[in-house]
Structure formats: C-alpha cells, structure tokens
Amino acid sequence: MSQIKLIKLLSLCTNLLFWNSIWLLYYLKFVNNQQIGTIELIVFFTAQIFEIPTGFIGDKVGWKKSVLFGLPFLAIGNIVMGAIPSFNAFLVSGLIMGIGDAFLSGSVQSLQYHTAKSESYDFSKLQKEINKYKAIGTVIATLVGGLIFMVDIHVPYYLRAIGFLAAFVVTLFIKDIEIVNKVDIKSEKKKLKENIKNYLTIFKKLISIREILGISIVMIVCQFVYQYLYDFSLIRIGLDSAALTILMVSAYIISAIYFHFHDKVEFLSRYKYIIYLSTLVLVLINIRFILIIISIIRPTFYQQIENESEKIILDNSKAENSASNLSVINFLRGLIYPIGIFVVGGLLDKGFFMQIMLVLILIFIVGLFIKNFKLKNYEK
C-alpha cells in the first residue's frame, strides 16, 4: 500500500467517532454543564503541559514515533471513559487522552504535509481526500455508535478505543519522514527550559503574523461552537439520542459528498466564512427547523476553515519547526477552550445561551477582520 493511502487510512481510523452524536448526552447523565467545564479546565492544565514538549519531540525523534506513542493513551482513555462513568473517572480519562492528543497534535499534520511533499503529491488535494475519508468513517461510526448507545451507553467508547488501536497498526507501516537529524533525548532534556523560552518566542512571532493571528481567533470560536454549543443547542430543543444520531449521520454524508465533488462546487469554499458566520447568527433565532439545517452543514464548513488554518501555519513554518509551530497554536486554542467552557458551563446552567452566542459572533467577526485586512501592526 502506498504511503499516501496509509496516511488516508490513518486519518480514517483516528476519526471513527462512535460517540460523536451522544457524547454530551452521555456526560449529562452523570455531570452538569458546570462540572463539564471544571473537568475540561483541570484536564487542560495537566494535559497541555505536554503540548509543546511533544511537538518538540515529534520534530526531533520523528513524527511517526510521536504518533505511535500517543495512540495507546487515546485508546486507554476511552476505555476508562466508558467503563467508569463518574466525575472523577471522566477527569482521569481526560488526562490520559490529553497526553495522547498532545503527542498526535502537530505530528500527524506534519506527517501528512511532508509525506505529500516527499511523494510529490499536492497537499491541498490530500487534505480534501482525507476529509472525504474522515467523513465516510465518521458517518459509519456515528450511526453504529448512536444505535448501540440506545442498547448500551458504554460501548461507543470501547469501539472508539478499538479505532485507535487500528490506527496504531496502520502507523507501523508508515515511513517516518527524515527532516532533521535524530538526537539523544537525554541531552535534549537539559535544554528543555531553554526550548520553552524559545517556544514563547515562537508564539510571539506566530501571532505577529496577521493571517495566523486572525485565523487563530476564528478557529477558537469555531472550535468552541462546533464541539460544544451546537450540540447543546440541539439538546436544548429536546432532541434525543436517535434524533442526534440521524442528524449527525446526515451531516457527514453531506460532508463526504461535498468533498468528493469538491472540484465542481469549489466556489462554495470561497464563501466558507460567510456561511459559517451565518450559521452562528441563525442559531440565535432558535427555530427547530433552522437548527436542524445548521447541524447538517456545520461539519463541512468547519473542516474547510480548519484546513485553511493548518495550511496558513505550515506555509509560514520551516520544515524542521512545523510540528512545533502547530503545537504552539494548538496550545493557544487549547488554553482558551477549557477556560471558555469553565465560564460558559455555569452561564449555560443559568440560561445565558443567547448572550454567549452574541459575544462569540462578535469575536468571530474581529478574527475575520484581522485575517483579511492589512493592519500596520501585524504585517510580516
């Protein structure tokens, strides 16, 4: 099997989201919104400690090894999540998965980007094909997980763990891309403090690039709404696990069709930010039919914005620093996301959903303005 096909298969296995449509329902059976925020916040301050160092490790010892090290953590974390549903167990599970995510963060994208370059394969084309694989896998996994959830609420998390183990096997056959010389890890440990200072410098340099600053602000809003508030809005109007599963499956079918025929409907990608902003505004109307339509199209345009975010960062990175740069930006996003949930979780319990959406819409618009308009203080 070719390296490009293995990269696609890895993306498929790591995106078998069997709990995709029911994760919030599952959480809310055992904890409230405020506790979800508390879990996310505590998990961040432990797990994100590994974010920048693991990006550094990926750049130094090889992105493949970093991915191989992270996947077992993700499998174990999902098993704990399904087997012991409680506040404390969710916390432990999140910590374990946070470590796994940190090892994959930056390294997977760098492996994709530089594999495409080494195979003389267009990275933008590879991204579109990966999106199609992700969508197909997620459709199947979401449908299966949603149906199984109605019988046993724990099994979707066990199946998610199996998906990560399958990804581990696939990764074994992927060739690591030799960008930099491998180094002795023991000697690098002595330089860790110095490297952290360097990453702070990298952070300042990255956010001084207008496009990166703007797209980072946009992605923070998109991530927060996509991963949390959209599902909350659907549960808020009374949708159960069956309805959520049907909607999620429909959304990823649409996404798979879109990316399969992307060349024919490419003109829509030029309006992705306008479309996504429109979905944020329409959520305020709180009409069931409109919320259902939004939930169907949201994955397609979220994925396009995320793809552009990664490409902007990689285009502004040297090969030997690509995983590190992505990790720094992911650290920024990871920092704000749990803090946001911690604050918003309590506000949601008190009924401030509409006010939260208005604030996020304004932040999204500010991010777009910074990204698309030349500002004197943020020119490269």
Tab-separated table of C-alpha atoms in Angstrom:
chain	number	residue	atom	x	y	z
A	1	MET	CA	0.000	0.000	0.000
A	2	SER	CA	1.341	3.456	-0.901
A	3	GLN	CA	2.326	5.986	1.745
A	4	ILE	CA	-0.464	8.335	0.650
A	5	LYS	CA	-3.060	5.591	1.090
A	6	LEU	CA	-1.664	4.743	4.525
A	7	ILE	CA	-1.925	8.406	5.548
A	8	LYS	CA	-5.579	8.413	4.453
A	9	LEU	CA	-6.245	5.163	6.327
A	10	LEU	CA	-4.636	6.590	9.477
A	11	SER	CA	-6.966	9.602	9.261
A	12	LEU	CA	-9.928	7.249	8.831
A	13	CYS	CA	-9.052	5.158	11.902
A	14	THR	CA	-8.413	8.155	14.159
A	15	ASN	CA	-11.766	9.662	13.201
A	16	LEU	CA	-14.075	6.746	13.977
A	17	LEU	CA	-16.164	8.867	16.324
A	18	PHE	CA	-18.574	6.278	17.702
A	19	TRP	CA	-19.631	8.692	20.480
A	20	ASN	CA	-19.960	11.627	18.083
A	21	SER	CA	-23.699	12.212	18.396
A	22	ILE	CA	-24.156	11.155	22.010
A	23	TRP	CA	-21.111	12.415	23.945
A	24	LEU	CA	-22.900	15.358	25.565
A	25	LEU	CA	-25.941	13.249	26.415
A	26	TYR	CA	-23.576	10.713	27.984
A	27	TYR	CA	-21.789	13.392	30.009
A	28	LEU	CA	-25.012	14.998	31.200
A	29	LYS	CA	-26.246	11.669	32.561
A	30	PHE	CA	-23.532	11.872	35.196
A	31	VAL	CA	-22.405	15.542	35.463
A	32	ASN	CA	-23.806	19.021	34.736
A	33	ASN	CA	-22.506	21.760	32.428
A	34	GLN	CA	-20.532	23.405	35.234
A	35	GLN	CA	-18.797	20.120	36.038
A	36	ILE	CA	-18.025	19.559	32.358
A	37	GLY	CA	-16.322	22.934	32.359
A	38	THR	CA	-14.406	22.056	35.523
A	39	ILE	CA	-13.219	18.769	34.010
A	40	GLU	CA	-12.076	20.475	30.817
A	41	LEU	CA	-10.231	23.183	32.729
A	42	ILE	CA	-8.396	20.842	35.112
A	43	VAL	CA	-7.548	18.468	32.267
A	44	PHE	CA	-6.051	21.329	30.283
A	45	PHE	CA	-3.600	22.462	32.926
A	46	THR	CA	-2.277	18.911	33.184
A	47	ALA	CA	-2.525	17.655	29.610
A	48	GLN	CA	-1.451	20.830	27.816
A	49	ILE	CA	1.826	20.790	29.705
A	50	PHE	CA	2.721	18.055	27.220
A	51	GLU	CA	1.564	20.003	24.136
A	52	ILE	CA	4.728	21.982	23.323
A	53	PRO	CA	7.265	19.377	24.538
A	54	THR	CA	5.582	16.665	22.449
A	55	GLY	CA	5.686	18.903	19.389
A	56	PHE	CA	9.382	19.322	20.054
A	57	ILE	CA	9.808	15.553	20.454
A	58	GLY	CA	7.944	14.981	17.189
A	59	ASP	CA	10.321	17.303	15.353
A	60	LYS	CA	13.397	15.702	16.915
A	61	VAL	CA	12.798	11.941	17.130
A	62	GLY	CA	10.289	11.578	14.305
A	63	TRP	CA	6.600	12.286	13.830
A	64	LYS	CA	5.786	8.595	13.368
A	65	LYS	CA	7.194	7.673	16.779
A	66	SER	CA	5.270	10.542	18.373
A	67	VAL	CA	2.014	9.268	16.843
A	68	LEU	CA	2.758	5.678	17.902
A	69	PHE	CA	3.367	6.802	21.458
A	70	GLY	CA	0.150	8.830	21.655
A	71	LEU	CA	-2.369	6.352	20.213
A	72	PRO	CA	-2.332	3.871	23.166
A	73	PHE	CA	-3.079	6.736	25.563
A	74	LEU	CA	-6.141	7.633	23.495
A	75	ALA	CA	-7.334	4.015	23.483
A	76	ILE	CA	-6.909	3.611	27.259
A	77	GLY	CA	-8.607	6.947	27.949
A	78	ASN	CA	-11.711	5.939	26.012
A	79	ILE	CA	-11.895	2.596	27.815
A	80	VAL	CA	-11.800	4.384	31.182
A	81	MET	CA	-14.426	6.879	29.975
A	82	GLY	CA	-16.828	4.079	29.059
A	83	ALA	CA	-16.137	1.710	31.929
A	84	ILE	CA	-16.317	4.082	34.920
A	85	PRO	CA	-18.789	6.937	34.271
A	86	SER	CA	-18.305	9.416	37.099
A	87	PHE	CA	-16.847	12.886	37.633
A	88	ASN	CA	-13.521	11.552	38.906
A	89	ALA	CA	-13.261	8.901	36.179
A	90	PHE	CA	-14.015	11.486	33.484
A	91	LEU	CA	-11.201	13.575	34.902
A	92	VAL	CA	-8.710	10.682	34.823
A	93	SER	CA	-9.848	9.666	31.347
A	94	GLY	CA	-9.476	13.211	30.071
A	95	LEU	CA	-5.962	13.456	31.485
A	96	ILE	CA	-4.927	10.240	29.750
A	97	MET	CA	-6.460	11.264	26.421
A	98	GLY	CA	-4.985	14.748	26.760
A	99	ILE	CA	-1.497	13.246	26.823
A	100	GLY	CA	-2.332	11.150	23.767
A	101	ASP	CA	-3.729	14.150	21.906
A	102	ALA	CA	-0.600	16.127	22.710
A	103	PHE	CA	1.620	13.527	21.053
A	104	LEU	CA	-0.568	13.463	17.936
A	105	SER	CA	-1.022	17.231	17.779
A	106	GLY	CA	1.277	18.719	15.171
A	107	SER	CA	2.940	15.379	14.409
A	108	VAL	CA	0.008	13.957	12.420
A	109	GLN	CA	-0.356	17.128	10.354
A	110	SER	CA	3.410	17.329	9.778
A	111	LEU	CA	3.492	13.674	8.744
A	112	GLN	CA	0.698	14.363	6.251
A	113	TYR	CA	2.255	17.567	4.910
A	114	HIS	CA	5.780	16.229	4.417
A	115	THR	CA	4.662	12.818	3.155
A	116	ALA	CA	2.760	14.660	0.433
A	117	LYS	CA	5.887	16.691	-0.378
A	118	SER	CA	8.149	13.627	-0.453
A	119	GLU	CA	5.688	11.821	-2.743
A	120	SER	CA	5.251	14.928	-4.953
A	121	TYR	CA	1.581	14.898	-4.048
A	122	ASP	CA	-0.424	18.122	-3.786
A	123	PHE	CA	-1.112	18.773	-0.090
A	124	SER	CA	-4.375	20.631	-0.730
A	125	LYS	CA	-5.613	17.647	-2.740
A	126	LEU	CA	-4.530	15.293	0.048
A	127	GLN	CA	-6.434	17.404	2.588
A	128	LYS	CA	-9.612	17.136	0.528
A	129	GLU	CA	-9.202	13.370	0.188
A	130	ILE	CA	-8.501	12.996	3.914
A	131	ASN	CA	-11.652	14.999	4.631
A	132	LYS	CA	-13.615	12.559	2.491
A	133	TYR	CA	-12.144	9.580	4.364
A	134	LYS	CA	-12.869	11.250	7.695
A	135	ALA	CA	-16.454	11.954	6.682
A	136	ILE	CA	-17.071	8.388	5.479
A	137	GLY	CA	-15.585	6.897	8.632
A	138	THR	CA	-17.465	9.274	10.874
A	139	VAL	CA	-20.796	8.550	9.147
A	140	ILE	CA	-20.414	4.824	9.740
A	141	ALA	CA	-19.085	5.227	13.279
A	142	THR	CA	-21.711	7.792	14.287
A	143	LEU	CA	-24.549	5.608	13.019
A	144	VAL	CA	-23.216	2.466	14.695
A	145	GLY	CA	-22.380	4.289	17.925
A	146	GLY	CA	-25.744	6.037	18.096
A	147	LEU	CA	-27.647	2.789	17.602
A	148	ILE	CA	-25.539	0.926	20.144
A	149	PHE	CA	-25.944	3.777	22.649
A	150	MET	CA	-29.686	3.030	22.766
A	151	VAL	CA	-28.797	-0.503	23.923
A	152	ASP	CA	-25.648	0.118	25.983
A	153	ILE	CA	-24.382	3.637	26.642
A	154	HIS	CA	-20.796	2.483	27.344
A	155	VAL	CA	-19.950	0.512	24.185
A	156	PRO	CA	-19.373	3.530	21.845
A	157	TYR	CA	-16.306	4.425	23.931
A	158	TYR	CA	-14.933	0.876	23.703
A	159	LEU	CA	-15.349	0.952	19.917
A	160	ARG	CA	-13.538	4.301	19.798
A	161	ALA	CA	-10.625	2.652	21.615
A	162	ILE	CA	-10.525	-0.143	19.022
A	163	GLY	CA	-10.309	2.517	16.297
A	164	PHE	CA	-7.189	3.993	17.905
A	165	LEU	CA	-5.592	0.553	18.174
A	166	ALA	CA	-6.278	0.026	14.456
A	167	ALA	CA	-4.619	3.408	13.804
A	168	PHE	CA	-1.580	2.189	15.750
A	169	VAL	CA	-1.241	-0.824	13.428
A	170	VAL	CA	-1.576	1.368	10.318
A	171	THR	CA	1.075	3.795	11.601
A	172	LEU	CA	3.589	0.956	11.944
A	173	PHE	CA	3.651	0.704	8.140
A	174	ILE	CA	4.098	4.441	7.503
A	175	LYS	CA	7.620	5.614	6.763
A	176	ASP	CA	8.844	8.384	9.023
A	177	ILE	CA	9.981	11.437	7.094
A	178	GLU	CA	13.577	12.340	7.914
A	179	ILE	CA	13.595	16.136	8.083
A	180	VAL	CA	16.113	16.644	10.862
A	181	ASN	CA	18.803	14.542	12.458
A	182	LYS	CA	17.687	12.483	15.388
A	183	VAL	CA	19.208	13.461	18.704
A	184	ASP	CA	19.873	11.973	22.094
A	185	ILE	CA	16.771	12.587	24.208
A	186	LYS	CA	18.792	12.699	27.448
A	187	SER	CA	20.875	15.576	26.150
A	188	GLU	CA	17.756	17.385	25.000
A	189	LYS	CA	16.156	17.198	28.431
A	190	LYS	CA	18.862	19.526	29.723
A	191	LYS	CA	17.820	22.064	27.124
A	192	LEU	CA	14.084	21.871	27.851
A	193	LYS	CA	13.898	25.111	29.849
A	194	GLU	CA	15.757	26.933	27.115
A	195	ASN	CA	13.466	25.430	24.489
A	196	ILE	CA	10.354	26.532	26.395
A	197	LYS	CA	11.703	30.074	26.291
A	198	ASN	CA	12.261	29.609	22.565
A	199	TYR	CA	8.658	28.479	22.140
A	200	LEU	CA	7.471	31.634	23.849
A	201	THR	CA	9.471	33.489	21.221
A	202	ILE	CA	7.872	31.318	18.515
A	203	PHE	CA	4.444	32.140	19.947
A	204	LYS	CA	5.108	35.872	19.809
A	205	LYS	CA	6.441	35.565	16.267
A	206	LEU	CA	3.480	33.499	15.066
A	207	ILE	CA	0.795	35.812	16.438
A	208	SER	CA	2.666	38.756	14.934
A	209	ILE	CA	1.756	37.295	11.535
A	210	ARG	CA	-1.596	38.861	10.690
A	211	GLU	CA	-3.130	35.819	8.997
A	212	ILE	CA	-2.136	33.435	11.791
A	213	LEU	CA	-3.489	35.734	14.495
A	214	GLY	CA	-6.786	36.218	12.657
A	215	ILE	CA	-7.339	32.568	11.746
A	216	SER	CA	-6.461	31.526	15.308
A	217	ILE	CA	-9.187	33.783	16.715
A	218	VAL	CA	-11.661	32.445	14.151
A	219	MET	CA	-10.750	28.827	14.927
A	220	ILE	CA	-11.131	29.348	18.681
A	221	VAL	CA	-14.728	30.448	18.121
A	222	CYS	CA	-15.403	27.706	15.558
A	223	GLN	CA	-13.978	25.030	17.830
A	224	PHE	CA	-15.969	26.185	20.846
A	225	VAL	CA	-19.257	26.366	18.954
A	226	TYR	CA	-18.679	23.232	16.884
A	227	GLN	CA	-17.555	20.983	19.727
A	228	TYR	CA	-19.926	22.191	22.422
A	229	LEU	CA	-22.581	24.806	21.778
A	230	TYR	CA	-24.144	23.312	18.635
A	231	ASP	CA	-24.839	20.026	20.426
A	232	PHE	CA	-26.080	21.905	23.467
A	233	SER	CA	-28.484	23.898	21.272
A	234	LEU	CA	-29.944	20.672	19.858
A	235	ILE	CA	-30.357	19.060	23.274
A	236	ARG	CA	-31.867	22.355	24.422
A	237	ILE	CA	-34.731	21.992	21.928
A	238	GLY	CA	-35.422	18.434	23.104
A	239	LEU	CA	-33.680	16.143	20.582
A	240	ASP	CA	-32.902	12.649	21.898
A	241	SER	CA	-30.043	10.274	21.017
A	242	ALA	CA	-31.860	8.820	17.975
A	243	ALA	CA	-32.546	12.267	16.501
A	244	LEU	CA	-28.996	13.456	17.224
A	245	THR	CA	-27.582	10.364	15.516
A	246	ILE	CA	-29.728	10.823	12.405
A	247	LEU	CA	-28.709	14.482	12.153
A	248	MET	CA	-25.029	13.754	12.654
A	249	VAL	CA	-25.021	10.954	10.081
A	250	SER	CA	-26.811	13.209	7.601
A	251	ALA	CA	-24.232	15.923	8.245
A	252	TYR	CA	-21.301	13.683	7.453
A	253	ILE	CA	-22.975	12.193	4.393
A	254	ILE	CA	-23.349	15.744	3.086
A	255	SER	CA	-19.717	16.419	4.009
A	256	ALA	CA	-18.489	13.280	2.214
A	257	ILE	CA	-20.481	14.165	-0.913
A	258	TYR	CA	-19.205	17.732	-0.803
A	259	PHE	CA	-15.524	16.773	-0.591
A	260	HIS	CA	-15.983	14.045	-3.241
A	261	PHE	CA	-17.358	16.598	-5.703
A	262	HIS	CA	-15.303	19.486	-4.330
A	263	ASP	CA	-13.867	20.486	-7.702
A	264	LYS	CA	-17.374	21.032	-9.054
A	265	VAL	CA	-18.605	23.045	-6.083
A	266	GLU	CA	-15.306	24.713	-5.198
A	267	PHE	CA	-16.922	28.146	-5.490
A	268	LEU	CA	-18.688	27.470	-2.157
A	269	SER	CA	-15.337	27.278	-0.339
A	270	ARG	CA	-14.755	30.942	-1.172
A	271	TYR	CA	-17.766	31.778	0.995
A	272	LYS	CA	-16.989	29.407	3.901
A	273	TYR	CA	-16.511	32.195	6.441
A	274	ILE	CA	-19.715	33.967	5.427
A	275	ILE	CA	-21.628	30.687	5.562
A	276	TYR	CA	-20.218	29.772	8.976
A	277	LEU	CA	-20.916	33.245	10.342
A	278	SER	CA	-24.475	32.941	9.032
A	279	THR	CA	-24.944	29.678	10.938
A	280	LEU	CA	-23.823	31.396	14.142
A	281	VAL	CA	-26.341	34.195	13.623
A	282	LEU	CA	-29.155	31.783	12.737
A	283	VAL	CA	-28.635	29.855	15.984
A	284	LEU	CA	-29.943	32.963	17.746
A	285	ILE	CA	-33.323	32.519	16.056
A	286	ASN	CA	-33.770	29.235	17.979
A	287	ILE	CA	-36.200	27.681	15.486
A	288	ARG	CA	-36.023	23.879	15.417
A	289	PHE	CA	-36.022	23.562	11.598
A	290	ILE	CA	-33.209	26.119	11.221
A	291	LEU	CA	-31.093	24.479	13.939
A	292	ILE	CA	-31.509	21.125	12.210
A	293	ILE	CA	-30.371	22.547	8.850
A	294	ILE	CA	-27.360	24.212	10.501
A	295	SER	CA	-26.380	20.966	12.228
A	296	ILE	CA	-26.339	19.195	8.846
A	297	ILE	CA	-23.972	21.623	7.092
A	298	ARG	CA	-21.708	22.547	10.021
A	299	PRO	CA	-19.006	19.802	9.656
A	300	THR	CA	-18.333	20.647	6.010
A	301	PHE	CA	-17.520	24.303	6.522
A	302	TYR	CA	-15.830	23.810	9.887
A	303	GLN	CA	-13.419	21.349	8.238
A	304	GLN	CA	-12.636	23.799	5.450
A	305	ILE	CA	-11.790	26.544	7.942
A	306	GLU	CA	-9.620	24.143	9.956
A	307	ASN	CA	-7.796	23.057	6.785
A	308	GLU	CA	-7.030	26.656	5.886
A	309	SER	CA	-5.855	27.298	9.438
A	310	GLU	CA	-3.342	24.435	9.259
A	311	LYS	CA	-2.155	25.455	5.797
A	312	ILE	CA	-1.569	29.083	6.839
A	313	ILE	CA	0.571	27.928	9.766
A	314	LEU	CA	2.514	25.356	7.718
A	315	ASP	CA	3.103	27.823	4.879
A	316	ASN	CA	4.689	30.158	7.417
A	317	SER	CA	6.855	27.434	9.004
A	318	LYS	CA	10.204	25.884	8.183
A	319	ALA	CA	10.033	22.097	7.792
A	320	GLU	CA	12.040	21.401	10.947
A	321	ASN	CA	9.721	23.646	13.010
A	322	SER	CA	6.337	22.702	11.550
A	323	ALA	CA	5.142	20.398	14.347
A	324	SER	CA	6.402	22.833	16.971
A	325	ASN	CA	4.565	25.760	15.378
A	326	LEU	CA	1.325	23.791	15.114
A	327	SER	CA	1.692	22.716	18.745
A	328	VAL	CA	2.145	26.318	19.877
A	329	ILE	CA	-1.050	27.394	18.088
A	330	ASN	CA	-2.913	24.333	19.367
A	331	PHE	CA	-1.705	25.281	22.851
A	332	LEU	CA	-3.296	28.714	22.421
A	333	ARG	CA	-6.563	27.188	21.243
A	334	GLY	CA	-6.370	24.559	23.979
A	335	LEU	CA	-5.859	27.208	26.649
A	336	ILE	CA	-8.879	29.305	25.733
A	337	TYR	CA	-11.271	26.400	25.033
A	338	PRO	CA	-11.418	24.883	28.566
A	339	ILE	CA	-11.416	28.305	30.212
A	340	GLY	CA	-14.361	29.173	27.979
A	341	ILE	CA	-16.237	26.000	28.921
A	342	PHE	CA	-15.497	26.554	32.600
A	343	VAL	CA	-17.024	30.040	32.423
A	344	VAL	CA	-19.771	29.216	29.941
A	345	GLY	CA	-20.793	25.966	31.648
A	346	GLY	CA	-22.108	27.851	34.669
A	347	LEU	CA	-23.735	30.504	32.489
A	348	LEU	CA	-25.484	27.833	30.406
A	349	ASP	CA	-26.930	26.305	33.555
A	350	LYS	CA	-28.282	29.787	34.367
A	351	GLY	CA	-29.843	30.268	30.896
A	352	PHE	CA	-27.447	32.718	29.205
A	353	PHE	CA	-27.132	30.804	25.909
A	354	MET	CA	-28.158	33.680	23.611
A	355	GLN	CA	-25.835	36.191	25.256
A	356	ILE	CA	-22.926	33.764	24.886
A	357	MET	CA	-23.638	33.318	21.183
A	358	LEU	CA	-23.718	37.086	20.613
A	359	VAL	CA	-20.283	37.519	22.195
A	360	LEU	CA	-18.830	34.676	20.113
A	361	ILE	CA	-20.251	36.161	16.902
A	362	LEU	CA	-18.524	39.477	17.646
A	363	ILE	CA	-15.198	37.722	18.358
A	364	PHE	CA	-15.537	35.734	15.098
A	365	ILE	CA	-16.024	38.966	13.126
A	366	VAL	CA	-12.960	40.538	14.781
A	367	GLY	CA	-10.882	37.498	13.805
A	368	LEU	CA	-12.031	37.719	10.187
A	369	PHE	CA	-11.190	41.423	10.106
A	370	ILE	CA	-7.647	40.804	11.352
A	371	LYS	CA	-7.131	37.910	8.926
A	372	ASN	CA	-8.362	39.634	5.792
A	373	PHE	CA	-7.425	43.280	6.204
A	374	LYS	CA	-3.900	44.650	6.297
A	375	LEU	CA	-3.153	46.110	9.694
A	376	LYS	CA	0.044	48.075	10.121
A	377	ASN	CA	0.986	46.459	13.418
A	378	TYR	CA	0.556	42.920	12.112
A	379	GLU	CA	2.436	42.885	8.863
A	380	LYS	CA	5.202	40.330	8.393
